[in-house]
Amino acid sequence: MAIVALEALEALVGRPFPGGTYTVEPYQNWLTNDVVLAPQRDDDLAHPMYCYYAALAGMGISLDELFALAHASADDGVMFGEAEIELVGPMRVGVTYSVRGSFTSVVRKEGKKAGVFDILAFALELVDPAGDVVGVSTNSFVFPRRDG
Amino acid sequence: MTPARGVAIGDELPQLVIERVDAEKMKTMAALLRDPNPIHLDPTVVVALGMGTAVVNQGPNNMAYVVNMLAAWAGGPDRIAKLRVRFLANVFSGDRLVAGGTVTGIDGERVMCDVWLARDGTEPVLAGTAVTRPFFVSTAAPGAGLDTKNETT
């Protein structure tokens, strides 16, 4: 993907996501445990990675749309940079969480092999029905840029 | 800071081994996450991108293996307070992975750790830090900890 004006990316910082809600359905938690080789449980504890899954599913835009905001697409070799989940308490199957958040930073770097790339970070909060933040998912994606 | 019972700085966390990363499970996760990236589905795309010959595991899956390692050690998924990771390399279908960690700090009931995931246990693919609340760690008086909660029922 061609190099994008940094100002266009910096304009994203502070921009809120549309947000939404997400409910961890029992079959989704079962499938997730199966995929990531976690033991199946007989209680209502969701896999902790739902702090990430629910945040991204409920942020109100798709990954394709997020990539488009960064002037990229899934075919451009977009990579995960860093990811953080912070859990005040466990996430639970069957509970509907509200998701809210915004873009938090953009950094442009250049490497000898990688060339120019941009790192776009965003943070998403998961709010339970009582209004308490139970989790925060902070992530960054790396967008390779090439001349042309 | 009160020393936590049962944990010491420098302790190695019990390692978790993923014997073989399965391409079929990547397809399930792609559907669950509505992840459109074809590198998780189609090896011809991976080849075309010059990334190798096998499909690439979703980054969050790699993070989840570390979560599983931490949860197994700390006493459950509700014992994980924080996990921050950097993705260092791609993981491919067929890879054998080992997740591990080391206790780096103790603050009351919170135990800080360095964590990692490595291909064949030697080539790092993910590294980070974690904060856990292990069930066996308590600064309360002996007998008042979480591990004794069933004694009154």
PDB file of C-alpha atoms in Angstrom:
ATOM      1  CA  MET A   1       0.000   0.000   0.000  1.00  0.00           C
ATOM      2  CA  ALA A   2       1.244   3.496  -0.750  1.00  0.00           C
ATOM      3  CA  ILE A   3       2.496   5.839   1.917  1.00  0.00           C
ATOM      4  CA  VAL A   4      -0.374   7.804   3.418  1.00  0.00           C
ATOM      5  CA  ALA A   5      -0.107  11.372   4.673  1.00  0.00           C
ATOM      6  CA  LEU A   6       0.623  11.102   8.383  1.00  0.00           C
ATOM      7  CA  GLU A   7      -1.781  13.962   9.085  1.00  0.00           C
ATOM      8  CA  ALA A   8      -4.623  11.837   7.743  1.00  0.00           C
ATOM      9  CA  LEU A   9      -3.830   9.131  10.255  1.00  0.00           C
ATOM     10  CA  GLU A  10      -3.233  11.523  13.128  1.00  0.00           C
ATOM     11  CA  ALA A  11      -6.732  12.855  12.570  1.00  0.00           C
ATOM     12  CA  LEU A  12      -7.996   9.475  13.751  1.00  0.00           C
ATOM     13  CA  VAL A  13      -6.536   9.879  17.247  1.00  0.00           C
ATOM     14  CA  GLY A  14      -9.326  10.576  19.680  1.00  0.00           C
ATOM     15  CA  ARG A  15     -11.970   9.518  17.216  1.00  0.00           C
ATOM     16  CA  PRO A  16     -14.502   7.336  18.998  1.00  0.00           C
ATOM     17  CA  PHE A  17     -15.721   4.040  17.652  1.00  0.00           C
ATOM     18  CA  PRO A  18     -19.456   3.735  17.023  1.00  0.00           C
ATOM     19  CA  GLY A  19     -19.545   1.141  19.785  1.00  0.00           C
ATOM     20  CA  GLY A  20     -22.178  -1.464  20.359  1.00  0.00           C
ATOM     21  CA  THR A  21     -22.921  -4.481  22.475  1.00  0.00           C
ATOM     22  CA  TYR A  22     -21.703  -8.044  22.623  1.00  0.00           C
ATOM     23  CA  THR A  23     -23.056 -11.116  24.335  1.00  0.00           C
ATOM     24  CA  VAL A  24     -20.828 -14.144  24.808  1.00  0.00           C
ATOM     25  CA  GLU A  25     -23.117 -16.949  23.684  1.00  0.00           C
ATOM     26  CA  PRO A  26     -22.496 -20.392  25.200  1.00  0.00           C
ATOM     27  CA  TYR A  27     -21.766 -21.993  21.824  1.00  0.00           C
ATOM     28  CA  GLN A  28     -19.242 -19.250  21.020  1.00  0.00           C
ATOM     29  CA  ASN A  29     -17.406 -19.785  24.287  1.00  0.00           C
ATOM     30  CA  TRP A  30     -17.417 -23.537  23.687  1.00  0.00           C
ATOM     31  CA  LEU A  31     -16.037 -23.120  20.183  1.00  0.00           C
ATOM     32  CA  THR A  32     -13.421 -20.660  21.396  1.00  0.00           C
ATOM     33  CA  ASN A  33     -12.241 -23.027  24.099  1.00  0.00           C
ATOM     34  CA  ASP A  34     -12.097 -25.761  21.469  1.00  0.00           C
ATOM     35  CA  VAL A  35     -10.104 -23.632  19.028  1.00  0.00           C
ATOM     36  CA  VAL A  36      -7.542 -22.382  21.535  1.00  0.00           C
ATOM     37  CA  LEU A  37      -7.321 -25.712  23.371  1.00  0.00           C
ATOM     38  CA  ALA A  38      -8.688 -24.406  26.662  1.00  0.00           C
ATOM     39  CA  PRO A  39     -10.564 -26.795  28.941  1.00  0.00           C
ATOM     40  CA  GLN A  40     -14.355 -26.713  28.642  1.00  0.00           C
ATOM     41  CA  ARG A  41     -16.015 -25.468  31.838  1.00  0.00           C
ATOM     42  CA  ASP A  42     -19.300 -26.178  33.575  1.00  0.00           C
ATOM     43  CA  ASP A  43     -19.642 -22.649  34.979  1.00  0.00           C
ATOM     44  CA  ASP A  44     -20.361 -19.314  33.278  1.00  0.00           C
ATOM     45  CA  LEU A  45     -16.786 -18.029  33.037  1.00  0.00           C
ATOM     46  CA  ALA A  46     -15.937 -16.950  29.519  1.00  0.00           C
ATOM     47  CA  HIS A  47     -12.449 -17.409  28.171  1.00  0.00           C
ATOM     48  CA  PRO A  48     -10.445 -14.298  29.160  1.00  0.00           C
ATOM     49  CA  MET A  49      -9.698 -13.636  25.502  1.00  0.00           C
ATOM     50  CA  TYR A  50     -13.315 -12.505  25.213  1.00  0.00           C
ATOM     51  CA  CYS A  51     -11.983  -9.238  26.577  1.00  0.00           C
ATOM     52  CA  TYR A  52     -10.437  -8.951  23.113  1.00  0.00           C
ATOM     53  CA  TYR A  53     -13.030 -10.824  21.035  1.00  0.00           C
ATOM     54  CA  ALA A  54     -16.027  -8.976  22.505  1.00  0.00           C
ATOM     55  CA  ALA A  55     -14.290  -5.622  22.249  1.00  0.00           C
ATOM     56  CA  LEU A  56     -13.509  -5.996  18.592  1.00  0.00           C
ATOM     57  CA  ALA A  57     -16.845  -7.560  17.729  1.00  0.00           C
ATOM     58  CA  GLY A  58     -18.714  -4.813  19.549  1.00  0.00           C
ATOM     59  CA  MET A  59     -16.686  -1.764  18.537  1.00  0.00           C
ATOM     60  CA  GLY A  60     -19.155  -0.943  15.811  1.00  0.00           C
ATOM     61  CA  ILE A  61     -16.958  -1.354  12.749  1.00  0.00           C
ATOM     62  CA  SER A  62     -15.438  -4.391  11.103  1.00  0.00           C
ATOM     63  CA  LEU A  63     -11.725  -5.065  10.848  1.00  0.00           C
ATOM     64  CA  ASP A  64     -12.000  -4.312   7.141  1.00  0.00           C
ATOM     65  CA  GLU A  65     -13.529  -0.934   7.981  1.00  0.00           C
ATOM     66  CA  LEU A  66     -10.850  -0.274  10.598  1.00  0.00           C
ATOM     67  CA  PHE A  67      -8.152  -1.095   8.056  1.00  0.00           C
ATOM     68  CA  ALA A  68      -9.867   1.195   5.523  1.00  0.00           C
ATOM     69  CA  LEU A  69      -9.729   4.083   7.999  1.00  0.00           C
ATOM     70  CA  ALA A  70      -5.971   3.515   7.995  1.00  0.00           C
ATOM     71  CA  HIS A  71      -6.025   3.490   4.169  1.00  0.00           C
ATOM     72  CA  ALA A  72      -5.306  -0.225   3.986  1.00  0.00           C
ATOM     73  CA  SER A  73      -7.029  -3.555   3.470  1.00  0.00           C
ATOM     74  CA  ALA A  74      -6.658  -7.083   4.762  1.00  0.00           C
ATOM     75  CA  ASP A  75      -4.699  -7.924   1.609  1.00  0.00           C
ATOM     76  CA  ASP A  76      -1.954  -5.430   2.415  1.00  0.00           C
ATOM     77  CA  GLY A  77      -0.119  -7.527   4.957  1.00  0.00           C
ATOM     78  CA  VAL A  78      -1.526  -5.782   8.033  1.00  0.00           C
ATOM     79  CA  MET A  79      -0.023  -7.278  11.185  1.00  0.00           C
ATOM     80  CA  PHE A  80      -0.847  -7.295  14.847  1.00  0.00           C
ATOM     81  CA  GLY A  81       1.539  -5.121  16.850  1.00  0.00           C
ATOM     82  CA  GLU A  82       0.704  -5.344  20.524  1.00  0.00           C
ATOM     83  CA  ALA A  83      -2.348  -6.480  22.405  1.00  0.00           C
ATOM     84  CA  GLU A  84      -3.376  -6.042  26.003  1.00  0.00           C
ATOM     85  CA  ILE A  85      -6.333  -7.302  27.947  1.00  0.00           C
ATOM     86  CA  GLU A  86      -7.029  -5.931  31.412  1.00  0.00           C
ATOM     87  CA  LEU A  87      -9.755  -7.594  33.419  1.00  0.00           C
ATOM     88  CA  VAL A  88     -11.238  -6.011  36.519  1.00  0.00           C
ATOM     89  CA  GLY A  89     -13.322  -9.140  36.917  1.00  0.00           C
ATOM     90  CA  PRO A  90     -14.101 -12.218  34.842  1.00  0.00           C
ATOM     91  CA  MET A  91     -16.259 -12.006  31.763  1.00  0.00           C
ATOM     92  CA  ARG A  92     -19.302 -14.226  31.855  1.00  0.00           C
ATOM     93  CA  VAL A  93     -21.233 -16.203  29.291  1.00  0.00           C
ATOM     94  CA  GLY A  94     -24.712 -14.818  28.684  1.00  0.00           C
ATOM     95  CA  VAL A  95     -23.947 -11.282  29.872  1.00  0.00           C
ATOM     96  CA  THR A  96     -24.353  -8.447  27.376  1.00  0.00           C
ATOM     97  CA  TYR A  97     -21.478  -5.974  27.473  1.00  0.00           C
ATOM     98  CA  SER A  98     -21.453  -2.488  25.998  1.00  0.00           C
ATOM     99  CA  VAL A  99     -18.334  -1.581  24.063  1.00  0.00           C
ATOM    100  CA  ARG A 100     -16.904   1.918  23.774  1.00  0.00           C
ATOM    101  CA  GLY A 101     -13.531   3.304  22.858  1.00  0.00           C
ATOM    102  CA  SER A 102     -11.397   5.327  20.516  1.00  0.00           C
ATOM    103  CA  PHE A 103      -8.147   5.474  18.601  1.00  0.00           C
ATOM    104  CA  THR A 104      -5.370   6.424  20.978  1.00  0.00           C
ATOM    105  CA  SER A 105      -2.178   6.930  18.970  1.00  0.00           C
ATOM    106  CA  VAL A 106      -0.471   6.679  15.619  1.00  0.00           C
ATOM    107  CA  VAL A 107       3.262   6.358  15.123  1.00  0.00           C
ATOM    108  CA  ARG A 108       5.212   6.223  11.871  1.00  0.00           C
ATOM    109  CA  LYS A 109       8.456   4.281  11.794  1.00  0.00           C
ATOM    110  CA  GLU A 110      10.915   3.089   9.201  1.00  0.00           C
ATOM    111  CA  GLY A 111      12.978  -0.060   9.202  1.00  0.00           C
ATOM    112  CA  LYS A 112      15.772  -1.181   6.914  1.00  0.00           C
ATOM    113  CA  LYS A 113      13.881  -4.262   5.796  1.00  0.00           C
ATOM    114  CA  ALA A 114      10.279  -3.296   6.502  1.00  0.00           C
ATOM    115  CA  GLY A 115      10.452   0.194   5.035  1.00  0.00           C
ATOM    116  CA  VAL A 116       7.908   2.713   6.237  1.00  0.00           C
ATOM    117  CA  PHE A 117       5.128   1.415   8.470  1.00  0.00           C
ATOM    118  CA  ASP A 118       2.477   2.966  10.684  1.00  0.00           C
ATOM    119  CA  ILE A 119       1.356   1.692  14.063  1.00  0.00           C
ATOM    120  CA  LEU A 120      -2.232   2.582  14.911  1.00  0.00           C
ATOM    121  CA  ALA A 121      -3.434   1.916  18.464  1.00  0.00           C
ATOM    122  CA  PHE A 122      -6.898   1.905  19.967  1.00  0.00           C
ATOM    123  CA  ALA A 123      -8.511   1.102  23.295  1.00  0.00           C
ATOM    124  CA  LEU A 124     -11.928  -0.410  23.941  1.00  0.00           C
ATOM    125  CA  GLU A 125     -13.780  -0.724  27.238  1.00  0.00           C
ATOM    126  CA  LEU A 126     -16.264  -3.447  28.107  1.00  0.00           C
ATOM    127  CA  VAL A 127     -19.051  -2.244  30.354  1.00  0.00           C
ATOM    128  CA  ASP A 128     -21.387  -4.620  32.169  1.00  0.00           C
ATOM    129  CA  PRO A 129     -25.135  -4.040  32.580  1.00  0.00           C
ATOM    130  CA  ALA A 130     -24.506  -2.330  35.948  1.00  0.00           C
ATOM    131  CA  GLY A 131     -22.358   0.272  34.200  1.00  0.00           C
ATOM    132  CA  ASP A 132     -19.059  -0.981  35.539  1.00  0.00           C
ATOM    133  CA  VAL A 133     -16.021  -1.348  33.294  1.00  0.00           C
ATOM    134  CA  VAL A 134     -15.008  -4.996  33.583  1.00  0.00           C
ATOM    135  CA  GLY A 135     -12.351  -5.085  30.909  1.00  0.00           C
ATOM    136  CA  VAL A 136     -10.187  -2.989  28.638  1.00  0.00           C
ATOM    137  CA  SER A 137      -8.736  -4.201  25.368  1.00  0.00           C
ATOM    138  CA  THR A 138      -5.847  -2.152  23.972  1.00  0.00           C
ATOM    139  CA  ASN A 139      -4.424  -3.100  20.601  1.00  0.00           C
ATOM    140  CA  SER A 140      -2.235  -1.882  17.806  1.00  0.00           C
ATOM    141  CA  PHE A 141      -2.027  -2.858  14.182  1.00  0.00           C
ATOM    142  CA  VAL A 142       1.012  -2.409  11.966  1.00  0.00           C
ATOM    143  CA  PHE A 143       0.391  -1.094   8.461  1.00  0.00           C
ATOM    144  CA  PRO A 144       3.293  -1.586   6.042  1.00  0.00           C
ATOM    145  CA  ARG A 145       3.589   1.284   3.586  1.00  0.00           C
ATOM    146  CA  ARG A 146       5.383   1.155   0.313  1.00  0.00           C
ATOM    147  CA  ASP A 147       6.085   3.805  -2.264  1.00  0.00           C
ATOM    148  CA  GLY A 148       3.828   3.637  -5.259  1.00  0.00           C
TER     149      GLY A 148
ATOM    150  CA  MET B   1       4.564  -5.230  50.320  1.00  0.00           C
ATOM    151  CA  THR B   2       3.710  -8.497  52.001  1.00  0.00           C
ATOM    152  CA  PRO B   3       5.275 -11.639  50.601  1.00  0.00           C
ATOM    153  CA  ALA B   4       2.719 -13.863  48.933  1.00  0.00           C
ATOM    154  CA  ARG B   5       2.289 -17.399  50.127  1.00  0.00           C
ATOM    155  CA  GLY B   6       3.290 -20.083  47.686  1.00  0.00           C
ATOM    156  CA  VAL B   7       5.036 -17.922  45.110  1.00  0.00           C
ATOM    157  CA  ALA B   8       8.543 -16.511  44.869  1.00  0.00           C
ATOM    158  CA  ILE B   9      10.189 -14.191  42.423  1.00  0.00           C
ATOM    159  CA  GLY B  10      12.061 -16.251  39.894  1.00  0.00           C
ATOM    160  CA  ASP B  11       9.603 -19.147  39.948  1.00  0.00           C
ATOM    161  CA  GLU B  12       9.130 -20.722  36.541  1.00  0.00           C
ATOM    162  CA  LEU B  13       5.487 -21.208  35.538  1.00  0.00           C
ATOM    163  CA  PRO B  14       4.537 -24.722  34.428  1.00  0.00           C
ATOM    164  CA  GLN B  15       4.907 -24.852  30.667  1.00  0.00           C
ATOM    165  CA  LEU B  16       2.009 -25.579  28.348  1.00  0.00           C
ATOM    166  CA  VAL B  17       2.722 -27.443  25.114  1.00  0.00           C
ATOM    167  CA  ILE B  18       0.636 -27.141  21.950  1.00  0.00           C
ATOM    168  CA  GLU B  19       1.764 -30.169  20.030  1.00  0.00           C
ATOM    169  CA  ARG B  20       0.439 -29.098  16.645  1.00  0.00           C
ATOM    170  CA  VAL B  21      -1.307 -25.923  15.508  1.00  0.00           C
ATOM    171  CA  ASP B  22      -4.349 -26.999  13.505  1.00  0.00           C
ATOM    172  CA  ALA B  23      -5.402 -25.197  10.308  1.00  0.00           C
ATOM    173  CA  GLU B  24      -9.001 -26.338  10.732  1.00  0.00           C
ATOM    174  CA  LYS B  25      -9.283 -24.485  14.037  1.00  0.00           C
ATOM    175  CA  MET B  26      -8.116 -21.291  12.319  1.00  0.00           C
ATOM    176  CA  LYS B  27     -11.156 -21.556  10.027  1.00  0.00           C
ATOM    177  CA  THR B  28     -13.478 -21.809  13.019  1.00  0.00           C
ATOM    178  CA  MET B  29     -11.871 -18.769  14.622  1.00  0.00           C
ATOM    179  CA  ALA B  30     -12.042 -16.794  11.373  1.00  0.00           C
ATOM    180  CA  ALA B  31     -15.783 -17.435  11.304  1.00  0.00           C
ATOM    181  CA  LEU B  32     -16.202 -16.593  14.999  1.00  0.00           C
ATOM    182  CA  LEU B  33     -14.282 -13.323  14.642  1.00  0.00           C
ATOM    183  CA  ARG B  34     -15.488 -12.483  11.131  1.00  0.00           C
ATOM    184  CA  ASP B  35     -11.806 -12.179  10.350  1.00  0.00           C
ATOM    185  CA  PRO B  36     -11.517 -11.628   6.585  1.00  0.00           C
ATOM    186  CA  ASN B  37      -7.764 -12.152   6.344  1.00  0.00           C
ATOM    187  CA  PRO B  38      -7.158 -15.003   3.865  1.00  0.00           C
ATOM    188  CA  ILE B  39      -3.745 -15.858   5.357  1.00  0.00           C
ATOM    189  CA  HIS B  40      -5.668 -17.813   8.022  1.00  0.00           C
ATOM    190  CA  LEU B  41      -7.615 -19.795   5.433  1.00  0.00           C
ATOM    191  CA  ASP B  42      -5.892 -20.201   2.113  1.00  0.00           C
ATOM    192  CA  PRO B  43      -2.295 -21.436   1.805  1.00  0.00           C
ATOM    193  CA  THR B  44      -2.094 -20.192  -1.783  1.00  0.00           C
ATOM    194  CA  VAL B  45      -2.486 -16.643  -0.467  1.00  0.00           C
ATOM    195  CA  VAL B  46       0.277 -17.244   2.059  1.00  0.00           C
ATOM    196  CA  VAL B  47       2.550 -18.424  -0.746  1.00  0.00           C
ATOM    197  CA  ALA B  48       1.609 -15.480  -2.952  1.00  0.00           C
ATOM    198  CA  LEU B  49       2.487 -13.074  -0.150  1.00  0.00           C
ATOM    199  CA  GLY B  50       5.834 -14.762   0.346  1.00  0.00           C
ATOM    200  CA  MET B  51       4.998 -15.610   3.934  1.00  0.00           C
ATOM    201  CA  GLY B  52       5.626 -19.348   3.699  1.00  0.00           C
ATOM    202  CA  THR B  53       3.569 -22.318   2.646  1.00  0.00           C
ATOM    203  CA  ALA B  54       1.222 -22.953   5.555  1.00  0.00           C
ATOM    204  CA  VAL B  55      -1.683 -20.863   6.817  1.00  0.00           C
ATOM    205  CA  VAL B  56      -0.943 -18.375   9.594  1.00  0.00           C
ATOM    206  CA  ASN B  57      -2.505 -18.718  13.008  1.00  0.00           C
ATOM    207  CA  GLN B  58      -4.562 -15.773  14.284  1.00  0.00           C
ATOM    208  CA  GLY B  59      -2.507 -13.656  16.693  1.00  0.00           C
ATOM    209  CA  PRO B  60      -5.190 -13.791  19.387  1.00  0.00           C
ATOM    210  CA  ASN B  61      -5.007 -17.598  19.268  1.00  0.00           C
ATOM    211  CA  ASN B  62      -1.334 -17.377  20.176  1.00  0.00           C
ATOM    212  CA  MET B  63      -2.216 -14.978  22.970  1.00  0.00           C
ATOM    213  CA  ALA B  64      -4.890 -17.408  24.148  1.00  0.00           C
ATOM    214  CA  TYR B  65      -2.342 -20.208  24.571  1.00  0.00           C
ATOM    215  CA  VAL B  66      -0.501 -17.958  27.036  1.00  0.00           C
ATOM    216  CA  VAL B  67      -3.799 -17.202  28.772  1.00  0.00           C
ATOM    217  CA  ASN B  68      -4.396 -20.942  29.101  1.00  0.00           C
ATOM    218  CA  MET B  69      -0.929 -21.432  30.580  1.00  0.00           C
ATOM    219  CA  LEU B  70      -1.537 -18.660  33.105  1.00  0.00           C
ATOM    220  CA  ALA B  71      -5.026 -19.881  33.979  1.00  0.00           C
ATOM    221  CA  ALA B  72      -3.806 -23.423  34.554  1.00  0.00           C
ATOM    222  CA  TRP B  73      -1.154 -22.157  36.942  1.00  0.00           C
ATOM    223  CA  ALA B  74      -3.164 -19.464  38.718  1.00  0.00           C
ATOM    224  CA  GLY B  75      -6.258 -21.561  39.303  1.00  0.00           C
ATOM    225  CA  GLY B  76      -8.700 -20.477  36.638  1.00  0.00           C
ATOM    226  CA  PRO B  77      -9.512 -17.931  33.953  1.00  0.00           C
ATOM    227  CA  ASP B  78     -10.873 -15.538  36.577  1.00  0.00           C
ATOM    228  CA  ARG B  79      -7.361 -15.256  38.053  1.00  0.00           C
ATOM    229  CA  ILE B  80      -5.954 -13.278  35.134  1.00  0.00           C
ATOM    230  CA  ALA B  81      -5.922  -9.518  35.672  1.00  0.00           C
ATOM    231  CA  LYS B  82      -3.788  -8.325  32.799  1.00  0.00           C
ATOM    232  CA  LEU B  83      -1.856  -9.634  29.843  1.00  0.00           C
ATOM    233  CA  ARG B  84       0.143  -7.507  27.441  1.00  0.00           C
ATOM    234  CA  VAL B  85       1.939  -9.110  24.528  1.00  0.00           C
ATOM    235  CA  ARG B  86       4.025  -8.269  21.500  1.00  0.00           C
ATOM    236  CA  PHE B  87       3.721 -10.466  18.455  1.00  0.00           C
ATOM    237  CA  LEU B  88       7.230 -11.318  17.311  1.00  0.00           C
ATOM    238  CA  ALA B  89       6.687 -13.828  14.532  1.00  0.00           C
ATOM    239  CA  ASN B  90       3.964 -15.674  12.703  1.00  0.00           C
ATOM    240  CA  VAL B  91       2.801 -19.099  13.844  1.00  0.00           C
ATOM    241  CA  PHE B  92       1.914 -21.568  11.105  1.00  0.00           C
ATOM    242  CA  SER B  93      -0.263 -24.641  10.932  1.00  0.00           C
ATOM    243  CA  GLY B  94       1.747 -27.650  12.019  1.00  0.00           C
ATOM    244  CA  ASP B  95       3.926 -25.694  14.424  1.00  0.00           C
ATOM    245  CA  ARG B  96       4.673 -27.058  17.876  1.00  0.00           C
ATOM    246  CA  LEU B  97       4.525 -24.348  20.531  1.00  0.00           C
ATOM    247  CA  VAL B  98       5.508 -24.037  24.162  1.00  0.00           C
ATOM    248  CA  ALA B  99       4.089 -21.356  26.479  1.00  0.00           C
ATOM    249  CA  GLY B 100       5.858 -20.407  29.668  1.00  0.00           C
ATOM    250  CA  GLY B 101       6.727 -17.651  32.060  1.00  0.00           C
ATOM    251  CA  THR B 102       8.620 -16.464  35.101  1.00  0.00           C
ATOM    252  CA  VAL B 103       7.450 -14.690  38.248  1.00  0.00           C
ATOM    253  CA  THR B 104       8.983 -11.218  38.297  1.00  0.00           C
ATOM    254  CA  GLY B 105       7.166  -9.501  41.125  1.00  0.00           C
ATOM    255  CA  ILE B 106       4.660  -9.929  43.932  1.00  0.00           C
ATOM    256  CA  ASP B 107       2.396  -7.220  45.311  1.00  0.00           C
ATOM    257  CA  GLY B 108      -0.090  -8.537  47.808  1.00  0.00           C
ATOM    258  CA  GLU B 109      -2.324 -10.979  45.961  1.00  0.00           C
ATOM    259  CA  ARG B 110      -1.088  -9.815  42.570  1.00  0.00           C
ATOM    260  CA  VAL B 111       1.724 -11.729  40.930  1.00  0.00           C
ATOM    261  CA  MET B 112       3.576 -10.222  37.986  1.00  0.00           C
ATOM    262  CA  CYS B 113       5.123 -12.448  35.361  1.00  0.00           C
ATOM    263  CA  ASP B 114       7.090 -12.338  32.156  1.00  0.00           C
ATOM    264  CA  VAL B 115       5.445 -14.654  29.653  1.00  0.00           C
ATOM    265  CA  TRP B 116       6.404 -16.104  26.304  1.00  0.00           C
ATOM    266  CA  LEU B 117       5.382 -18.413  23.523  1.00  0.00           C
ATOM    267  CA  ALA B 118       8.050 -20.131  21.465  1.00  0.00           C
ATOM    268  CA  ARG B 119       8.098 -22.378  18.436  1.00  0.00           C
ATOM    269  CA  ASP B 120       9.554 -25.714  19.515  1.00  0.00           C
ATOM    270  CA  GLY B 121      10.236 -23.991  22.805  1.00  0.00           C
ATOM    271  CA  THR B 122      13.192 -22.104  21.378  1.00  0.00           C
ATOM    272  CA  GLU B 123      12.098 -19.551  18.749  1.00  0.00           C
ATOM    273  CA  PRO B 124      10.097 -16.729  20.355  1.00  0.00           C
ATOM    274  CA  VAL B 125       6.852 -15.858  18.583  1.00  0.00           C
ATOM    275  CA  LEU B 126       5.249 -13.837  21.383  1.00  0.00           C
ATOM    276  CA  ALA B 127       6.509 -12.131  24.520  1.00  0.00           C
ATOM    277  CA  GLY B 128       4.870 -10.056  27.178  1.00  0.00           C
ATOM    278  CA  THR B 129       3.934  -9.452  30.758  1.00  0.00           C
ATOM    279  CA  ALA B 130       1.032 -10.578  32.884  1.00  0.00           C
ATOM    280  CA  VAL B 131      -0.599  -9.832  36.196  1.00  0.00           C
ATOM    281  CA  THR B 132      -2.426 -12.665  37.915  1.00  0.00           C
ATOM    282  CA  ARG B 133      -4.260 -13.246  41.170  1.00  0.00           C
ATOM    283  CA  PRO B 134      -3.404 -16.881  41.871  1.00  0.00           C
ATOM    284  CA  PHE B 135      -5.913 -18.645  44.113  1.00  0.00           C
ATOM    285  CA  PHE B 136      -3.093 -19.925  46.285  1.00  0.00           C
ATOM    286  CA  VAL B 137      -1.745 -16.446  46.982  1.00  0.00           C
ATOM    287  CA  SER B 138      -3.225 -14.553  49.906  1.00  0.00           C
ATOM    288  CA  THR B 139      -2.000 -11.925  52.296  1.00  0.00           C
ATOM    289  CA  ALA B 140      -4.855 -12.732  54.662  1.00  0.00           C
ATOM    290  CA  ALA B 141      -4.355 -14.758  57.801  1.00  0.00           C
ATOM    291  CA  PRO B 142      -3.775 -18.466  57.238  1.00  0.00           C
ATOM    292  CA  GLY B 143      -7.112 -20.215  56.820  1.00  0.00           C
ATOM    293  CA  ALA B 144      -8.883 -17.124  55.490  1.00  0.00           C
ATOM    294  CA  GLY B 145      -7.731 -17.448  51.901  1.00  0.00           C
ATOM    295  CA  LEU B 146      -9.769 -18.228  48.829  1.00  0.00           C
ATOM    296  CA  ASP B 147      -8.531 -21.786  48.866  1.00  0.00           C
ATOM    297  CA  THR B 148     -10.540 -22.446  52.016  1.00  0.00           C
ATOM    298  CA  LYS B 149     -13.864 -21.006  50.829  1.00  0.00           C
ATOM    299  CA  ASN B 150     -15.625 -24.370  50.772  1.00  0.00           C
ATOM    300  CA  GLU B 151     -14.839 -25.226  54.354  1.00  0.00           C
ATOM    301  CA  THR B 152     -17.802 -23.273  55.699  1.00  0.00           C
ATOM    302  CA  THR B 153     -20.378 -24.779  53.373  1.00  0.00           C
TER     303      THR B 153
END
